[in-house]
JSON list of C-alpha atoms in Angstrom, two decimals:
[
{"chain": "I", "resi": 1, "resn": "UNK", "atom": "CA", "xyz": [35.52, -11.51, -19.30]},
{"chain": "I", "resi": 2, "resn": "UNK", "atom": "CA", "xyz": [32.25, -9.58, -19.04]},
{"chain": "I", "resi": 3, "resn": "UNK", "atom": "CA", "xyz": [29.22, -11.44, -20.30]},
{"chain": "I", "resi": 4, "resn": "UNK", "atom": "CA", "xyz": [26.21, -9.29, -21.03]},
{"chain": "I", "resi": 5, "resn": "UNK", "atom": "CA", "xyz": [22.88, -10.75, -22.04]},
{"chain": "I", "resi": 6, "resn": "UNK", "atom": "CA", "xyz": [20.09, -8.80, -23.70]},
{"chain": "I", "resi": 7, "resn": "UNK", "atom": "CA", "xyz": [16.59, -10.03, -22.99]},
{"chain": "I", "resi": 8, "resn": "UNK", "atom": "CA", "xyz": [13.37, -8.93, -24.65]},
{"chain": "I", "resi": 9, "resn": "UNK", "atom": "CA", "xyz": [11.58, -8.67, -21.32]},
{"chain": "I", "resi": 10, "resn": "UNK", "atom": "CA", "xyz": [13.70, -5.64, -20.47]},
{"chain": "I", "resi": 11, "resn": "UNK", "atom": "CA", "xyz": [11.69, -3.66, -23.00]},
{"chain": "I", "resi": 12, "resn": "UNK", "atom": "CA", "xyz": [8.37, -5.46, -22.93]},
{"chain": "I", "resi": 13, "resn": "UNK", "atom": "CA", "xyz": [6.42, -2.63, -21.29]},
{"chain": "I", "resi": 14, "resn": "UNK", "atom": "CA", "xyz": [7.21, 0.22, -23.63]},
{"chain": "I", "resi": 15, "resn": "UNK", "atom": "CA", "xyz": [7.50, -2.10, -26.65]},
{"chain": "I", "resi": 16, "resn": "UNK", "atom": "CA", "xyz": [3.96, -3.39, -26.17]},
{"chain": "I", "resi": 17, "resn": "UNK", "atom": "CA", "xyz": [2.60, 0.13, -25.81]},
{"chain": "I", "resi": 18, "resn": "UNK", "atom": "CA", "xyz": [4.55, 1.43, -28.80]},
{"chain": "I", "resi": 19, "resn": "UNK", "atom": "CA", "xyz": [3.54, -1.40, -31.14]},
{"chain": "I", "resi": 20, "resn": "UNK", "atom": "CA", "xyz": [-0.09, -1.19, -30.07]},
{"chain": "I", "resi": 21, "resn": "UNK", "atom": "CA", "xyz": [-0.08, 2.56, -30.56]},
{"chain": "I", "resi": 22, "resn": "UNK", "atom": "CA", "xyz": [1.50, 2.47, -34.03]},
{"chain": "I", "resi": 23, "resn": "UNK", "atom": "CA", "xyz": [-0.81, -0.27, -35.29]},
{"chain": "I", "resi": 24, "resn": "UNK", "atom": "CA", "xyz": [-3.87, 1.44, -33.85]},
{"chain": "I", "resi": 25, "resn": "UNK", "atom": "CA", "xyz": [-2.83, 4.80, -35.25]},
{"chain": "I", "resi": 26, "resn": "UNK", "atom": "CA", "xyz": [-2.37, 3.42, -38.73]},
{"chain": "I", "resi": 27, "resn": "UNK", "atom": "CA", "xyz": [-5.47, 1.20, -38.78]},
{"chain": "I", "resi": 28, "resn": "UNK", "atom": "CA", "xyz": [-7.94, 3.56, -37.14]},
{"chain": "I", "resi": 29, "resn": "UNK", "atom": "CA", "xyz": [-6.84, 6.73, -38.94]},
{"chain": "I", "resi": 30, "resn": "UNK", "atom": "CA", "xyz": [-6.56, 4.98, -42.31]},
{"chain": "I", "resi": 31, "resn": "UNK", "atom": "CA", "xyz": [-10.00, 3.44, -41.83]},
{"chain": "I", "resi": 32, "resn": "UNK", "atom": "CA", "xyz": [-11.43, 6.82, -40.88]},
{"chain": "I", "resi": 33, "resn": "UNK", "atom": "CA", "xyz": [-9.90, 8.51, -43.92]},
{"chain": "I", "resi": 34, "resn": "UNK", "atom": "CA", "xyz": [-10.95, 5.73, -46.31]},
{"chain": "I", "resi": 35, "resn": "UNK", "atom": "CA", "xyz": [-14.50, 5.83, -44.96]},
{"chain": "I", "resi": 36, "resn": "UNK", "atom": "CA", "xyz": [-14.77, 9.59, -45.26]},
{"chain": "I", "resi": 37, "resn": "UNK", "atom": "CA", "xyz": [-13.15, 9.59, -48.72]},
{"chain": "I", "resi": 38, "resn": "UNK", "atom": "CA", "xyz": [-15.64, 6.98, -49.92]},
{"chain": "I", "resi": 39, "resn": "UNK", "atom": "CA", "xyz": [-18.41, 9.53, -49.34]},
{"chain": "I", "resi": 40, "resn": "UNK", "atom": "CA", "xyz": [-16.67, 11.77, -51.90]},
{"chain": "I", "resi": 41, "resn": "UNK", "atom": "CA", "xyz": [-16.28, 14.97, -49.85]},
{"chain": "I", "resi": 42, "resn": "UNK", "atom": "CA", "xyz": [-13.79, 17.76, -50.52]},
{"chain": "I", "resi": 43, "resn": "UNK", "atom": "CA", "xyz": [-10.07, 17.30, -49.87]},
{"chain": "I", "resi": 44, "resn": "UNK", "atom": "CA", "xyz": [-10.28, 19.76, -46.98]},
{"chain": "I", "resi": 45, "resn": "UNK", "atom": "CA", "xyz": [-12.95, 17.63, -45.29]},
{"chain": "I", "resi": 46, "resn": "UNK", "atom": "CA", "xyz": [-10.88, 14.48, -45.66]},
{"chain": "I", "resi": 47, "resn": "UNK", "atom": "CA", "xyz": [-7.76, 16.18, -44.33]},
{"chain": "I", "resi": 48, "resn": "UNK", "atom": "CA", "xyz": [-9.67, 17.62, -41.38]},
{"chain": "I", "resi": 49, "resn": "UNK", "atom": "CA", "xyz": [-11.02, 14.17, -40.52]},
{"chain": "I", "resi": 50, "resn": "UNK", "atom": "CA", "xyz": [-7.51, 12.72, -40.71]},
{"chain": "I", "resi": 51, "resn": "UNK", "atom": "CA", "xyz": [-6.03, 15.38, -38.42]},
{"chain": "I", "resi": 52, "resn": "UNK", "atom": "CA", "xyz": [-8.88, 15.13, -35.95]},
{"chain": "I", "resi": 53, "resn": "UNK", "atom": "CA", "xyz": [-8.54, 11.36, -35.89]},
{"chain": "I", "resi": 54, "resn": "UNK", "atom": "CA", "xyz": [-4.80, 11.57, -35.26]},
{"chain": "I", "resi": 55, "resn": "UNK", "atom": "CA", "xyz": [-5.10, 14.06, -32.39]},
{"chain": "I", "resi": 56, "resn": "UNK", "atom": "CA", "xyz": [-8.08, 12.40, -30.75]},
{"chain": "I", "resi": 57, "resn": "UNK", "atom": "CA", "xyz": [-6.59, 8.94, -31.11]},
{"chain": "I", "resi": 58, "resn": "UNK", "atom": "CA", "xyz": [-3.20, 9.96, -29.69]},
{"chain": "I", "resi": 59, "resn": "UNK", "atom": "CA", "xyz": [-4.76, 11.54, -26.61]},
{"chain": "I", "resi": 60, "resn": "UNK", "atom": "CA", "xyz": [-7.18, 8.64, -26.18]},
{"chain": "I", "resi": 61, "resn": "UNK", "atom": "CA", "xyz": [-4.37, 6.10, -26.33]},
{"chain": "I", "resi": 62, "resn": "UNK", "atom": "CA", "xyz": [-2.30, 8.09, -23.83]},
{"chain": "I", "resi": 63, "resn": "UNK", "atom": "CA", "xyz": [-5.19, 8.45, -21.41]},
{"chain": "I", "resi": 64, "resn": "UNK", "atom": "CA", "xyz": [-6.21, 4.80, -21.66]},
{"chain": "I", "resi": 65, "resn": "UNK", "atom": "CA", "xyz": [-2.69, 3.52, -21.24]},
{"chain": "I", "resi": 66, "resn": "UNK", "atom": "CA", "xyz": [-2.01, 5.83, -18.31]},
{"chain": "I", "resi": 67, "resn": "UNK", "atom": "CA", "xyz": [-5.16, 4.75, -16.47]},
{"chain": "I", "resi": 68, "resn": "UNK", "atom": "CA", "xyz": [-4.52, 1.07, -17.17]},
{"chain": "I", "resi": 69, "resn": "UNK", "atom": "CA", "xyz": [-0.88, 1.06, -16.12]},
{"chain": "I", "resi": 70, "resn": "UNK", "atom": "CA", "xyz": [-1.61, 3.31, -13.13]},
{"chain": "I", "resi": 71, "resn": "UNK", "atom": "CA", "xyz": [-4.05, 0.68, -11.87]},
{"chain": "I", "resi": 72, "resn": "UNK", "atom": "CA", "xyz": [-1.31, -1.92, -12.21]},
{"chain": "I", "resi": 73, "resn": "UNK", "atom": "CA", "xyz": [1.13, 0.34, -10.37]},
{"chain": "I", "resi": 74, "resn": "UNK", "atom": "CA", "xyz": [-1.37, 0.93, -7.56]},
{"chain": "I", "resi": 75, "resn": "UNK", "atom": "CA", "xyz": [-1.78, -2.81, -7.14]},
{"chain": "I", "resi": 76, "resn": "UNK", "atom": "CA", "xyz": [1.99, -3.32, -7.05]},
{"chain": "I", "resi": 77, "resn": "UNK", "atom": "CA", "xyz": [2.39, -0.51, -4.50]},
{"chain": "I", "resi": 78, "resn": "UNK", "atom": "CA", "xyz": [-0.32, -1.97, -2.27]},
{"chain": "I", "resi": 79, "resn": "UNK", "atom": "CA", "xyz": [1.28, -5.41, -2.40]},
{"chain": "I", "resi": 80, "resn": "UNK", "atom": "CA", "xyz": [4.71, -3.98, -1.58]},
{"chain": "I", "resi": 81, "resn": "UNK", "atom": "CA", "xyz": [3.31, -1.97, 1.33]},
{"chain": "I", "resi": 82, "resn": "UNK", "atom": "CA", "xyz": [1.63, -5.08, 2.72]},
{"chain": "I", "resi": 83, "resn": "UNK", "atom": "CA", "xyz": [4.84, -7.08, 2.31]},
{"chain": "I", "resi": 84, "resn": "UNK", "atom": "CA", "xyz": [6.88, -4.33, 4.02]},
{"chain": "I", "resi": 85, "resn": "UNK", "atom": "CA", "xyz": [4.53, -4.39, 7.00]},
{"chain": "I", "resi": 86, "resn": "UNK", "atom": "CA", "xyz": [4.71, -8.18, 7.26]},
{"chain": "I", "resi": 87, "resn": "UNK", "atom": "CA", "xyz": [8.50, -8.08, 7.15]},
{"chain": "I", "resi": 88, "resn": "UNK", "atom": "CA", "xyz": [8.49, -5.59, 10.01]},
{"chain": "I", "resi": 89, "resn": "UNK", "atom": "CA", "xyz": [6.08, -7.57, 12.20]},
{"chain": "I", "resi": 90, "resn": "UNK", "atom": "CA", "xyz": [6.73, -11.22, 11.23]},
{"chain": "I", "resi": 91, "resn": "UNK", "atom": "CA", "xyz": [10.24, -11.51, 9.81]},
{"chain": "I", "resi": 92, "resn": "UNK", "atom": "CA", "xyz": [10.70, -15.18, 10.70]},
{"chain": "I", "resi": 93, "resn": "UNK", "atom": "CA", "xyz": [7.42, -16.19, 9.10]},
{"chain": "I", "resi": 94, "resn": "UNK", "atom": "CA", "xyz": [8.40, -14.29, 5.97]},
{"chain": "I", "resi": 95, "resn": "UNK", "atom": "CA", "xyz": [11.80, -15.96, 5.98]},
{"chain": "I", "resi": 96, "resn": "UNK", "atom": "CA", "xyz": [10.16, -19.37, 6.18]},
{"chain": "I", "resi": 97, "resn": "UNK", "atom": "CA", "xyz": [7.75, -18.43, 3.41]},
{"chain": "I", "resi": 98, "resn": "UNK", "atom": "CA", "xyz": [10.63, -17.37, 1.15]},
{"chain": "I", "resi": 99, "resn": "UNK", "atom": "CA", "xyz": [12.54, -20.57, 1.94]},
{"chain": "I", "resi": 100, "resn": "UNK", "atom": "CA", "xyz": [9.45, -22.60, 1.06]},
{"chain": "I", "resi": 101, "resn": "UNK", "atom": "CA", "xyz": [9.35, -20.93, -2.35]},
{"chain": "I", "resi": 102, "resn": "UNK", "atom": "CA", "xyz": [12.93, -21.99, -3.01]},
{"chain": "I", "resi": 103, "resn": "UNK", "atom": "CA", "xyz": [12.20, -25.54, -1.88]},
{"chain": "I", "resi": 104, "resn": "UNK", "atom": "CA", "xyz": [9.38, -25.68, -4.44]},
{"chain": "I", "resi": 105, "resn": "UNK", "atom": "CA", "xyz": [11.88, -24.61, -7.07]},
{"chain": "I", "resi": 106, "resn": "UNK", "atom": "CA", "xyz": [14.19, -27.49, -6.30]},
{"chain": "I", "resi": 107, "resn": "UNK", "atom": "CA", "xyz": [16.52, -26.49, -3.47]},
{"chain": "I", "resi": 108, "resn": "UNK", "atom": "CA", "xyz": [16.97, -28.62, -0.38]},
{"chain": "I", "resi": 109, "resn": "UNK", "atom": "CA", "xyz": [15.36, -27.24, 2.79]},
{"chain": "I", "resi": 110, "resn": "UNK", "atom": "CA", "xyz": [18.77, -26.48, 4.31]},
{"chain": "I", "resi": 111, "resn": "UNK", "atom": "CA", "xyz": [20.07, -24.64, 1.25]},
{"chain": "I", "resi": 112, "resn": "UNK", "atom": "CA", "xyz": [16.72, -22.85, 0.77]},
{"chain": "I", "resi": 113, "resn": "UNK", "atom": "CA", "xyz": [16.90, -21.55, 4.35]},
{"chain": "I", "resi": 114, "resn": "UNK", "atom": "CA", "xyz": [20.46, -20.29, 3.77]},
{"chain": "I", "resi": 115, "resn": "UNK", "atom": "CA", "xyz": [19.54, -18.58, 0.51]},
{"chain": "I", "resi": 116, "resn": "UNK", "atom": "CA", "xyz": [16.46, -16.96, 2.07]},
{"chain": "I", "resi": 117, "resn": "UNK", "atom": "CA", "xyz": [18.49, -15.68, 5.03]},
{"chain": "I", "resi": 118, "resn": "UNK", "atom": "CA", "xyz": [21.24, -14.22, 2.84]},
{"chain": "I", "resi": 119, "resn": "UNK", "atom": "CA", "xyz": [18.85, -12.59, 0.40]},
{"chain": "I", "resi": 120, "resn": "UNK", "atom": "CA", "xyz": [16.79, -11.07, 3.18]},
{"chain": "I", "resi": 121, "resn": "UNK", "atom": "CA", "xyz": [19.93, -9.77, 4.85]},
{"chain": "I", "resi": 122, "resn": "UNK", "atom": "CA", "xyz": [20.83, -8.03, 1.59]},
{"chain": "I", "resi": 123, "resn": "UNK", "atom": "CA", "xyz": [17.36, -6.77, 0.51]},
{"chain": "I", "resi": 124, "resn": "UNK", "atom": "CA", "xyz": [14.41, -8.39, 2.22]},
{"chain": "I", "resi": 125, "resn": "UNK", "atom": "CA", "xyz": [11.70, -6.45, 0.43]},
{"chain": "I", "resi": 126, "resn": "UNK", "atom": "CA", "xyz": [13.38, -6.90, -2.96]},
{"chain": "I", "resi": 127, "resn": "UNK", "atom": "CA", "xyz": [13.67, -10.64, -2.46]},
{"chain": "I", "resi": 128, "resn": "UNK", "atom": "CA", "xyz": [10.01, -11.02, -1.53]},
{"chain": "I", "resi": 129, "resn": "UNK", "atom": "CA", "xyz": [8.87, -8.68, -4.28]},
{"chain": "I", "resi": 130, "resn": "UNK", "atom": "CA", "xyz": [10.76, -10.69, -6.89]},
{"chain": "I", "resi": 131, "resn": "UNK", "atom": "CA", "xyz": [10.22, -14.25, -5.72]},
{"chain": "I", "resi": 132, "resn": "UNK", "atom": "CA", "xyz": [6.90, -14.08, -3.86]},
{"chain": "I", "resi": 133, "resn": "UNK", "atom": "CA", "xyz": [5.00, -11.33, -5.68]},
{"chain": "I", "resi": 134, "resn": "UNK", "atom": "CA", "xyz": [6.65, -11.63, -9.09]},
{"chain": "I", "resi": 135, "resn": "UNK", "atom": "CA", "xyz": [7.45, -7.90, -9.22]},
{"chain": "I", "resi": 136, "resn": "UNK", "atom": "CA", "xyz": [10.77, -7.09, -10.90]},
{"chain": "I", "resi": 137, "resn": "UNK", "atom": "CA", "xyz": [12.38, -3.75, -11.64]},
{"chain": "I", "resi": 138, "resn": "UNK", "atom": "CA", "xyz": [12.57, -4.38, -15.38]},
{"chain": "I", "resi": 139, "resn": "UNK", "atom": "CA", "xyz": [8.85, -5.01, -15.67]},
{"chain": "I", "resi": 140, "resn": "UNK", "atom": "CA", "xyz": [7.52, -2.54, -13.08]},
{"chain": "I", "resi": 141, "resn": "UNK", "atom": "CA", "xyz": [4.50, -0.51, -14.15]},
{"chain": "I", "resi": 142, "resn": "UNK", "atom": "CA", "xyz": [5.49, 2.94, -15.46]},
{"chain": "I", "resi": 143, "resn": "UNK", "atom": "CA", "xyz": [2.31, 4.87, -16.37]},
{"chain": "I", "resi": 144, "resn": "UNK", "atom": "CA", "xyz": [3.88, 8.04, -17.79]},
{"chain": "I", "resi": 145, "resn": "UNK", "atom": "CA", "xyz": [6.35, 6.11, -19.94]},
{"chain": "I", "resi": 146, "resn": "UNK", "atom": "CA", "xyz": [3.57, 3.89, -21.27]},
{"chain": "I", "resi": 147, "resn": "UNK", "atom": "CA", "xyz": [1.27, 6.86, -21.97]},
{"chain": "I", "resi": 148, "resn": "UNK", "atom": "CA", "xyz": [3.92, 8.85, -23.83]},
{"chain": "I", "resi": 149, "resn": "UNK", "atom": "CA", "xyz": [4.97, 5.82, -25.85]},
{"chain": "I", "resi": 150, "resn": "UNK", "atom": "CA", "xyz": [1.36, 5.09, -26.83]},
{"chain": "I", "resi": 151, "resn": "UNK", "atom": "CA", "xyz": [0.61, 8.68, -27.84]},
{"chain": "I", "resi": 152, "resn": "UNK", "atom": "CA", "xyz": [3.82, 9.09, -29.84]},
{"chain": "I", "resi": 153, "resn": "UNK", "atom": "CA", "xyz": [3.41, 5.73, -31.55]},
{"chain": "I", "resi": 154, "resn": "UNK", "atom": "CA", "xyz": [-0.22, 6.42, -32.44]},
{"chain": "I", "resi": 155, "resn": "UNK", "atom": "CA", "xyz": [0.73, 9.78, -33.95]},
{"chain": "I", "resi": 156, "resn": "UNK", "atom": "CA", "xyz": [3.55, 8.18, -35.91]},
{"chain": "I", "resi": 157, "resn": "UNK", "atom": "CA", "xyz": [1.23, 5.48, -37.24]},
{"chain": "I", "resi": 158, "resn": "UNK", "atom": "CA", "xyz": [-1.40, 8.06, -38.16]},
{"chain": "I", "resi": 159, "resn": "UNK", "atom": "CA", "xyz": [1.13, 10.18, -40.04]},
{"chain": "I", "resi": 160, "resn": "UNK", "atom": "CA", "xyz": [0.84, 8.14, -43.26]},
{"chain": "I", "resi": 161, "resn": "UNK", "atom": "CA", "xyz": [-2.93, 8.59, -43.75]},
{"chain": "I", "resi": 162, "resn": "UNK", "atom": "CA", "xyz": [-2.64, 12.28, -42.84]},
{"chain": "I", "resi": 163, "resn": "UNK", "atom": "CA", "xyz": [0.10, 12.87, -45.41]},
{"chain": "I", "resi": 164, "resn": "UNK", "atom": "CA", "xyz": [-1.75, 10.94, -48.10]},
{"chain": "I", "resi": 165, "resn": "UNK", "atom": "CA", "xyz": [-4.97, 12.81, -47.34]},
{"chain": "I", "resi": 166, "resn": "UNK", "atom": "CA", "xyz": [-3.03, 16.00, -47.97]},
{"chain": "I", "resi": 167, "resn": "UNK", "atom": "CA", "xyz": [-1.17, 14.88, -51.10]},
{"chain": "I", "resi": 168, "resn": "UNK", "atom": "CA", "xyz": [-3.41, 12.43, -52.96]},
{"chain": "I", "resi": 169, "resn": "UNK", "atom": "CA", "xyz": [-6.53, 13.53, -54.89]},
{"chain": "I", "resi": 170, "resn": "UNK", "atom": "CA", "xyz": [-9.72, 12.42, -53.10]},
{"chain": "I", "resi": 171, "resn": "UNK", "atom": "CA", "xyz": [-10.87, 10.11, -55.92]},
{"chain": "I", "resi": 172, "resn": "UNK", "atom": "CA", "xyz": [-7.59, 8.14, -55.68]},
{"chain": "I", "resi": 173, "resn": "UNK", "atom": "CA", "xyz": [-7.16, 8.33, -51.92]},
{"chain": "I", "resi": 174, "resn": "UNK", "atom": "CA", "xyz": [-9.06, 5.16, -51.02]},
{"chain": "I", "resi": 175, "resn": "UNK", "atom": "CA", "xyz": [-7.08, 2.69, -53.15]},
{"chain": "I", "resi": 176, "resn": "UNK", "atom": "CA", "xyz": [-3.71, 4.41, -52.59]},
{"chain": "I", "resi": 177, "resn": "UNK", "atom": "CA", "xyz": [-4.14, 4.64, -48.83]},
{"chain": "I", "resi": 178, "resn": "UNK", "atom": "CA", "xyz": [-5.51, 1.11, -48.60]},
{"chain": "I", "resi": 179, "resn": "UNK", "atom": "CA", "xyz": [-2.53, -0.45, -50.36]},
{"chain": "I", "resi": 180, "resn": "UNK", "atom": "CA", "xyz": [0.05, 1.72, -48.57]},
{"chain": "I", "resi": 181, "resn": "UNK", "atom": "CA", "xyz": [-1.50, 1.05, -45.16]},
{"chain": "I", "resi": 182, "resn": "UNK", "atom": "CA", "xyz": [-1.68, -2.72, -45.64]},
{"chain": "I", "resi": 183, "resn": "UNK", "atom": "CA", "xyz": [1.97, -2.80, -46.73]},
{"chain": "I", "resi": 184, "resn": "UNK", "atom": "CA", "xyz": [3.08, -0.71, -43.75]},
{"chain": "I", "resi": 185, "resn": "UNK", "atom": "CA", "xyz": [0.97, -2.83, -41.41]},
{"chain": "I", "resi": 186, "resn": "UNK", "atom": "CA", "xyz": [2.79, -5.88, -42.71]},
{"chain": "I", "resi": 187, "resn": "UNK", "atom": "CA", "xyz": [6.13, -4.24, -41.95]},
{"chain": "I", "resi": 188, "resn": "UNK", "atom": "CA", "xyz": [5.02, -3.25, -38.45]},
{"chain": "I", "resi": 189, "resn": "UNK", "atom": "CA", "xyz": [3.59, -6.68, -37.78]},
{"chain": "I", "resi": 190, "resn": "UNK", "atom": "CA", "xyz": [6.78, -8.36, -38.94]},
{"chain": "I", "resi": 191, "resn": "UNK", "atom": "CA", "xyz": [8.98, -6.08, -36.84]},
{"chain": "I", "resi": 192, "resn": "UNK", "atom": "CA", "xyz": [6.84, -6.61, -33.75]},
{"chain": "I", "resi": 193, "resn": "UNK", "atom": "CA", "xyz": [6.86, -10.37, -34.26]},
{"chain": "I", "resi": 194, "resn": "UNK", "atom": "CA", "xyz": [10.63, -10.40, -34.78]},
{"chain": "I", "resi": 195, "resn": "UNK", "atom": "CA", "xyz": [11.30, -8.37, -31.62]},
{"chain": "I", "resi": 196, "resn": "UNK", "atom": "CA", "xyz": [9.02, -10.69, -29.67]},
{"chain": "I", "resi": 197, "resn": "UNK", "atom": "CA", "xyz": [10.62, -13.84, -31.06]},
{"chain": "I", "resi": 198, "resn": "UNK", "atom": "CA", "xyz": [7.53, -14.94, -33.04]},
{"chain": "I", "resi": 199, "resn": "UNK", "atom": "CA", "xyz": [7.40, -15.96, -36.73]},
{"chain": "I", "resi": 200, "resn": "UNK", "atom": "CA", "xyz": [7.58, -12.88, -38.96]},
{"chain": "I", "resi": 201, "resn": "UNK", "atom": "CA", "xyz": [5.07, -14.01, -41.57]},
{"chain": "I", "resi": 202, "resn": "UNK", "atom": "CA", "xyz": [2.36, -14.92, -39.11]},
{"chain": "I", "resi": 203, "resn": "UNK", "atom": "CA", "xyz": [2.64, -11.61, -37.28]},
{"chain": "I", "resi": 204, "resn": "UNK", "atom": "CA", "xyz": [2.59, -9.62, -40.52]},
{"chain": "I", "resi": 205, "resn": "UNK", "atom": "CA", "xyz": [-0.36, -11.44, -42.06]},
{"chain": "I", "resi": 206, "resn": "UNK", "atom": "CA", "xyz": [-2.43, -11.20, -38.90]},
{"chain": "I", "resi": 207, "resn": "UNK", "atom": "CA", "xyz": [-2.13, -7.42, -38.73]},
{"chain": "I", "resi": 208, "resn": "UNK", "atom": "CA", "xyz": [-2.59, -6.99, -42.50]},
{"chain": "I", "resi": 209, "resn": "UNK", "atom": "CA", "xyz": [-5.80, -9.02, -42.47]},
{"chain": "I", "resi": 210, "resn": "UNK", "atom": "CA", "xyz": [-7.47, -7.05, -39.68]},
{"chain": "I", "resi": 211, "resn": "UNK", "atom": "CA", "xyz": [-6.27, -3.74, -41.07]},
{"chain": "I", "resi": 212, "resn": "UNK", "atom": "CA", "xyz": [-7.67, -4.53, -44.52]},
{"chain": "I", "resi": 213, "resn": "UNK", "atom": "CA", "xyz": [-10.94, -5.68, -42.98]},
{"chain": "I", "resi": 214, "resn": "UNK", "atom": "CA", "xyz": [-11.29, -2.47, -40.95]},
{"chain": "I", "resi": 215, "resn": "UNK", "atom": "CA", "xyz": [-10.62, -0.25, -43.96]},
{"chain": "I", "resi": 216, "resn": "UNK", "atom": "CA", "xyz": [-12.97, -2.26, -46.15]},
{"chain": "I", "resi": 217, "resn": "UNK", "atom": "CA", "xyz": [-15.82, -1.96, -43.65]},
{"chain": "I", "resi": 218, "resn": "UNK", "atom": "CA", "xyz": [-15.20, 1.77, -43.24]},
{"chain": "I", "resi": 219, "resn": "UNK", "atom": "CA", "xyz": [-15.20, 2.30, -47.01]},
{"chain": "I", "resi": 220, "resn": "UNK", "atom": "CA", "xyz": [-18.50, 0.41, -47.25]},
{"chain": "I", "resi": 221, "resn": "UNK", "atom": "CA", "xyz": [-20.07, 2.62, -44.58]},
{"chain": "I", "resi": 222, "resn": "UNK", "atom": "CA", "xyz": [-18.84, 5.75, -46.33]},
{"chain": "I", "resi": 223, "resn": "UNK", "atom": "CA", "xyz": [-20.15, 4.55, -49.68]},
{"chain": "I", "resi": 224, "resn": "UNK", "atom": "CA", "xyz": [-23.56, 3.54, -48.33]},
{"chain": "I", "resi": 225, "resn": "UNK", "atom": "CA", "xyz": [-24.29, 6.43, -46.00]},
{"chain": "I", "resi": 226, "resn": "UNK", "atom": "CA", "xyz": [-22.19, 9.26, -47.41]},
{"chain": "I", "resi": 227, "resn": "UNK", "atom": "CA", "xyz": [-23.98, 12.41, -48.49]},
{"chain": "I", "resi": 228, "resn": "UNK", "atom": "CA", "xyz": [-24.52, 12.83, -52.20]},
{"chain": "I", "resi": 229, "resn": "UNK", "atom": "CA", "xyz": [-24.86, 16.16, -54.01]}
]
C-alpha cells in the first residue's frame, strides 16, 4: 500500500513569500489610503494614491524578494561547487566526513561507513548537500518563484483598499477600510498560522494588532499634516 505524507516544509518557500506579500499589501496600502483620506482630499486623489501604492509595493516586494533569494541561491551554488571539487580531489576524506556525520546522529562507525559508501555511490553530491550542507531540493532557493509570489500576493492584498477607495465615499472611507482591513488581516493571520501549525488565535491577533496600529498612525499623520482648504 502506498503511503504518502504531506509536509509543510515542501511549500515553506513560496508560502512565506505569499503570506508576507499579502499581509504587506493589505497593511501598507490600507494605511496609505487611510492616511490620505484623513486629509480629506478628493476621491480621485485617494484612488490614485491607492493604485500607486499597489503598483509600487508589488514591484518593490518582487525586487526585494528576488535579490534576497538570489543571494541565498548564490551561496548555495558556491557551497555546492566547493563540495563538488572536494569530491573530485579528496573522495575518501569526504566519505569519512559523511560517515562521521552519521555517527553523530547515532549510527555505529561500521554502519555509518556502509551508509556513506552506498549513498555516495548513488549520488555523492546529493548526499553531501543534504547531510553536510543542509541543502534539500524541497527548500532550495528559487528567486523567480519567490518574486512572482510576493508581487502577486501584495497585489491581491492591496486589492481591498483599492476597491474601497473606488466605491466608498471619502468621508466614510477611513472607518470602513479600517474595519474591513483588520477583519481580513485576522483571516490571513489565522490561515497563515494554521498552515504553519501555530495557534490560529495568536497568529490572527498579532497581525490585527500591528495592522490597526499602522493604520491608526497613518490616519493621525493625515489628520495633522493634511492640507486644508
